[in-house]
PDB file of C-alpha atoms in Angstrom:
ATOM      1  CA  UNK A1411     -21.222 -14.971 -35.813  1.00 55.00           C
ATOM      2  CA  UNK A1412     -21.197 -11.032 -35.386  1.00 60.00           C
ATOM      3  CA  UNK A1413     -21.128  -9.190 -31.881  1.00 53.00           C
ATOM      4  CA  UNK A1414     -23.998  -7.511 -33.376  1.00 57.00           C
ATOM      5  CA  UNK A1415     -25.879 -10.849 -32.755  1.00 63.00           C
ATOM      6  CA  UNK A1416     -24.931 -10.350 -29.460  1.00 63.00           C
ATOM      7  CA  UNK A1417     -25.469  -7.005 -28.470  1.00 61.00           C
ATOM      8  CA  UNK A1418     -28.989  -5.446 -29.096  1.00 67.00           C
ATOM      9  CA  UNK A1419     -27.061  -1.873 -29.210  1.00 65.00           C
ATOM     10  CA  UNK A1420     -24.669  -0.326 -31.179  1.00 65.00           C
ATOM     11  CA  UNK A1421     -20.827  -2.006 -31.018  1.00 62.00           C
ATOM     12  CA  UNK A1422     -18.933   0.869 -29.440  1.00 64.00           C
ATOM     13  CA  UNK A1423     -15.406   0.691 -30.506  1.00 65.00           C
ATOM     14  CA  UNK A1424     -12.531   2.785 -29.216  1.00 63.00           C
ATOM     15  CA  UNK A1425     -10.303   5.209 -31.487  1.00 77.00           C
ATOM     16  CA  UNK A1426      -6.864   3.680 -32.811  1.00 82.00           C
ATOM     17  CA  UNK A1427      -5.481   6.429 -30.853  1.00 82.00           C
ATOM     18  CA  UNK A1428      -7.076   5.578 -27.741  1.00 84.00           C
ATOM     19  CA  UNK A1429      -6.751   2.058 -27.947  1.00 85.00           C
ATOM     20  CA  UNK A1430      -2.888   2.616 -28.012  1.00 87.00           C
ATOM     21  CA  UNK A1431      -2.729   4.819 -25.025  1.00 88.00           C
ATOM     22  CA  UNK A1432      -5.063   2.360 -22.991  1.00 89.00           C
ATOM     23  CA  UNK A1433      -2.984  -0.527 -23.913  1.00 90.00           C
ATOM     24  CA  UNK A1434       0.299   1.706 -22.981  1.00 91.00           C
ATOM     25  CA  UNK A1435      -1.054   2.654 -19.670  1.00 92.00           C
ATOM     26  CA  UNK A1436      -1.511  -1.556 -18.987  1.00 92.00           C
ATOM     27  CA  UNK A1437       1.768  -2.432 -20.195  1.00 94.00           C
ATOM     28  CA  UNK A1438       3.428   0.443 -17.831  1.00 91.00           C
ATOM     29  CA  UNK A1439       0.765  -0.404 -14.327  1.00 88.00           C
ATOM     30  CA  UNK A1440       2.295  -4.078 -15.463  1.00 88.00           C
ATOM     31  CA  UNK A1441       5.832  -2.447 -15.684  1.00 91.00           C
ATOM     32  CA  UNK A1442       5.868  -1.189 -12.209  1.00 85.00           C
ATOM     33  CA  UNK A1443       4.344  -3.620  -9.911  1.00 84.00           C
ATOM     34  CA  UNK A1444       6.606  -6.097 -11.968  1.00 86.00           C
ATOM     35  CA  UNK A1445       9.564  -3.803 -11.046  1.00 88.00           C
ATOM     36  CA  UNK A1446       8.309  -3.617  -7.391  1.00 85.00           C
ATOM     37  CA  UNK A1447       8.067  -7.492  -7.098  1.00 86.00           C
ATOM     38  CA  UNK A1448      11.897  -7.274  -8.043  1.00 88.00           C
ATOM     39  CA  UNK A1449      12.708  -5.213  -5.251  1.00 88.00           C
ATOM     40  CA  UNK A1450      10.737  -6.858  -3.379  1.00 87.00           C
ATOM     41  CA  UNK A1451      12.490 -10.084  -3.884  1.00 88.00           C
ATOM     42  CA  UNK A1452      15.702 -10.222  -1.897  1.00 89.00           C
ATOM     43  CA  UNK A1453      13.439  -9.084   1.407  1.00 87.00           C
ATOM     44  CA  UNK A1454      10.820 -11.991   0.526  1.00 87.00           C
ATOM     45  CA  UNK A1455      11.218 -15.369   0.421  1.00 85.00           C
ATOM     46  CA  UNK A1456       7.943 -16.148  -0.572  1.00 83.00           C
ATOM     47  CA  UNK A1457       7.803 -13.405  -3.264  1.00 81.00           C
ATOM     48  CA  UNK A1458       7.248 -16.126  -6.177  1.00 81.00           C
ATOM     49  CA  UNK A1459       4.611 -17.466  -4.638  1.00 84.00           C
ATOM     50  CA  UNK A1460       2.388 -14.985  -2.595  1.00 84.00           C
ATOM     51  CA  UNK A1461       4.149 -11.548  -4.355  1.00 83.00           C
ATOM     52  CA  UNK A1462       0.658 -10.502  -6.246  1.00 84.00           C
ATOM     53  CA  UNK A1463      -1.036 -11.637  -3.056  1.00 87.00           C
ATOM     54  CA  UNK A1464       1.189  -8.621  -1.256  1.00 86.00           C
ATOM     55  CA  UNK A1465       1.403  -6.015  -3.750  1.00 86.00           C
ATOM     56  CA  UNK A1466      -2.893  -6.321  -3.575  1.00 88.00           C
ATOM     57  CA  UNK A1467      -2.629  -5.752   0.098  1.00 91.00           C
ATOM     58  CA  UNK A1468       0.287  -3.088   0.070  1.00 89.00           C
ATOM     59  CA  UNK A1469      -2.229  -1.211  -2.669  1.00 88.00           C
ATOM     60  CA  UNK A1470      -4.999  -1.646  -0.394  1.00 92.00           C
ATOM     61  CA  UNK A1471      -3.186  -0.249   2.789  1.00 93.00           C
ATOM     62  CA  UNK A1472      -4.026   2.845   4.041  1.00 94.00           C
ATOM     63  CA  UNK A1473      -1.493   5.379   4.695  1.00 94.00           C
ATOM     64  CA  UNK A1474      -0.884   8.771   5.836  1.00 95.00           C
ATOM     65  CA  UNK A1475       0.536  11.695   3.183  1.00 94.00           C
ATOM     66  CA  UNK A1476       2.162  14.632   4.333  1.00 94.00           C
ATOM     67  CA  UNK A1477       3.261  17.534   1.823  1.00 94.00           C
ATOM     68  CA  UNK A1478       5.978  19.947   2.711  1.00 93.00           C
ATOM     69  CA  UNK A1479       7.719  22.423   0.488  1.00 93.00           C
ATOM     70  CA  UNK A1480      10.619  19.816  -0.229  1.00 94.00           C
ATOM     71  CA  UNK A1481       8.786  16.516  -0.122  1.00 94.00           C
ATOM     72  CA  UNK A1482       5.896  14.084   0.497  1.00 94.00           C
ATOM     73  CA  UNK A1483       5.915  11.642   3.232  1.00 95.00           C
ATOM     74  CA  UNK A1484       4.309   8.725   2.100  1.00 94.00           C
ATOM     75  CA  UNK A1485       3.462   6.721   5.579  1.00 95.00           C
ATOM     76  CA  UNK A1486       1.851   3.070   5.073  1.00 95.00           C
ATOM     77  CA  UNK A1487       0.202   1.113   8.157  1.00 94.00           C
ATOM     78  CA  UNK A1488       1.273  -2.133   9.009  1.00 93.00           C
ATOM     79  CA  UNK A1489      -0.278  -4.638   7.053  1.00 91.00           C
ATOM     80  CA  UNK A1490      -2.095  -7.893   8.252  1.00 88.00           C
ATOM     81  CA  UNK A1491       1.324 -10.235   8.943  1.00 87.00           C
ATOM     82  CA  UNK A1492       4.441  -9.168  10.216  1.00 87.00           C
ATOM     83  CA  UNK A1493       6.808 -10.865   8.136  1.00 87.00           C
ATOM     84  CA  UNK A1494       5.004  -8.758   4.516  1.00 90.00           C
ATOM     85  CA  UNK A1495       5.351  -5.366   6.543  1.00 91.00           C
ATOM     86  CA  UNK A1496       8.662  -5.834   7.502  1.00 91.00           C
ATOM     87  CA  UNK A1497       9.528  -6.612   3.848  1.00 91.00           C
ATOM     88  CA  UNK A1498       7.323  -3.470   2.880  1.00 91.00           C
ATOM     89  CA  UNK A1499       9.503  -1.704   5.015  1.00 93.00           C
ATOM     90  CA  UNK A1500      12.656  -2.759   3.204  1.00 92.00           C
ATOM     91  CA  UNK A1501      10.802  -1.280   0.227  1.00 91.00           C
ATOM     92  CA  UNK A1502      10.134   1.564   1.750  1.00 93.00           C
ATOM     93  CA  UNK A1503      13.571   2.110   2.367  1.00 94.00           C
ATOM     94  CA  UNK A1504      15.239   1.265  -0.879  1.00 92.00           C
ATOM     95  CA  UNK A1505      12.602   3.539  -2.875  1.00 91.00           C
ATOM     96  CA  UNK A1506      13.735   6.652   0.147  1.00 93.00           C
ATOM     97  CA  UNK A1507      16.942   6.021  -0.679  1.00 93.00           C
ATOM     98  CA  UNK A1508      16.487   5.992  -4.773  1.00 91.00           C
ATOM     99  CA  UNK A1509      15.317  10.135  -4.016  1.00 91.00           C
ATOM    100  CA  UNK A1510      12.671   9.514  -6.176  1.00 88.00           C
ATOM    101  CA  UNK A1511      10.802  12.650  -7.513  1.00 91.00           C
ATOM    102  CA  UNK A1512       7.208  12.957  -7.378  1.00 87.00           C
ATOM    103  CA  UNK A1513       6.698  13.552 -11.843  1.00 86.00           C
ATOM    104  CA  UNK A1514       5.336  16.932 -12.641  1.00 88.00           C
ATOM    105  CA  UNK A1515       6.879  18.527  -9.103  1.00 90.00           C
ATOM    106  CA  UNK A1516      10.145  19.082  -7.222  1.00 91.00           C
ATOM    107  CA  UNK A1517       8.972  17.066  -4.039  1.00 93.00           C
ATOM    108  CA  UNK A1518      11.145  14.047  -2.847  1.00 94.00           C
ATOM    109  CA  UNK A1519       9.124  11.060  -2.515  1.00 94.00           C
ATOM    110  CA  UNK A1520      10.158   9.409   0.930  1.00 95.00           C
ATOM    111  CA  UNK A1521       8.217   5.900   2.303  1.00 95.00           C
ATOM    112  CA  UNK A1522       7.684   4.835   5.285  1.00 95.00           C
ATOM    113  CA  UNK A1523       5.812   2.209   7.403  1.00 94.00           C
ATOM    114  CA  UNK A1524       4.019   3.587  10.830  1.00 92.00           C
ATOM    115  CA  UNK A1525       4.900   1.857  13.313  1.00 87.00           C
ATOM    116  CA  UNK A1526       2.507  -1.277  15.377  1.00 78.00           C
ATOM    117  CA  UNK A1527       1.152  -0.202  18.684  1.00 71.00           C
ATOM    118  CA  UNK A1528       3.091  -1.952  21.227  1.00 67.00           C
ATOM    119  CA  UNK A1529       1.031  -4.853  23.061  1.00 65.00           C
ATOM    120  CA  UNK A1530       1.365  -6.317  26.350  1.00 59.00           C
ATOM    121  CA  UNK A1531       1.172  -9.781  26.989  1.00 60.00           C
ATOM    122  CA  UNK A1532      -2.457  -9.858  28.584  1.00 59.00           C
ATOM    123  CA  UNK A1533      -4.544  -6.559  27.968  1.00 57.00           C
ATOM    124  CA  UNK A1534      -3.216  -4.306  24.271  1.00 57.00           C
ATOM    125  CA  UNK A1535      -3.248  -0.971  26.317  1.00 61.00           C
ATOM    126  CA  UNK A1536      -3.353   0.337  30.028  1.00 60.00           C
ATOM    127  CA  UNK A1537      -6.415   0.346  31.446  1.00 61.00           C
ATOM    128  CA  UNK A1538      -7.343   3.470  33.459  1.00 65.00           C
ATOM    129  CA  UNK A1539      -7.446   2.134  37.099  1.00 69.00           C
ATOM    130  CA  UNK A1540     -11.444   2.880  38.734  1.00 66.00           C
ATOM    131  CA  UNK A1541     -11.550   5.569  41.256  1.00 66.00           C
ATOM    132  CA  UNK A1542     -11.858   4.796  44.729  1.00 68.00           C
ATOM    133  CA  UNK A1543     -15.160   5.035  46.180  1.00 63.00           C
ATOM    134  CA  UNK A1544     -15.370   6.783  49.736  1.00 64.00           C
ATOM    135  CA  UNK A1545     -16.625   4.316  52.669  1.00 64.00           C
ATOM    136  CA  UNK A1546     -19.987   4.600  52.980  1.00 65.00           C
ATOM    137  CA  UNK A1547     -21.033   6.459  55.773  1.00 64.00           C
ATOM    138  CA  UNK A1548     -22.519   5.123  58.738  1.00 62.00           C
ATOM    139  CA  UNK A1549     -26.028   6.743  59.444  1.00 59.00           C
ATOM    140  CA  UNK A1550     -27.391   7.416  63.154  1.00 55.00           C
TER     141      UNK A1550
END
């Protein structure tokens, strides 16, 4: 059987060319977030097991970016359980500490993770207390 049985259009095929520097691109995205679950490792027990499941939510976090003349400030939120941001933030730290250099620019690359509101043990915040109200007047 032919793909042309398949397909009632024309069988678009990419260039040599291209289909080299698409299949380059995978191998290096597969090169880095392998490399990251290496770093990764020695902060995460469980990096064997659930590693994928944390680099999909660490590339899924939002985060801040702030640009100065010297360097961009790469600032991730917390993610969904305490024990993957805390081994985030060991990442965070080992790639600040590398200096890494944002490619094409002069800008140290520095990582951080913002830090979790603090909670109290029955309300998350302060509540503003009511004003008073004034004694209602007696009227003669």
């Amino acid at each position: 059987m032919e793909v042309g049985d398949f397909s009632e259009g024309a069988v678009v095929k990419l260039a040599t060319e291209r289909e080299h520097l698409t299949n380059l691109i995978k191998m290096t995205a597969y090169q880095i977030e392998s490399d990251l679950l290496t770093l990764l490792r020695p902060h995460y027990a469980r990096s064997g097991d659930e590693g994928p499941t944390l680099r999909y939510e660490l590339f899924h976090a939002a985060a801040d970016i702030d640009v100065t003349d010297t360097e961009i400030q790469i600032t991730v939120c917390p993610l969904r359980s305490p024990h993957r941001t805390l081994a985030v933030q060991a990442l965070c730290e080992t790639l600040t500490e590398s200096e890494k250099v944002l490619p094409g620019s002069r800008l140290t690359m520095r990582f951080a993770i913002r830090p979790r509101p603090p909670i109290g043990l029955a309300f998350p915040i302060p509540r503003p207390r009511p004003a008073t109200l004034p004694a209602p007047s007696s009227v003669t």
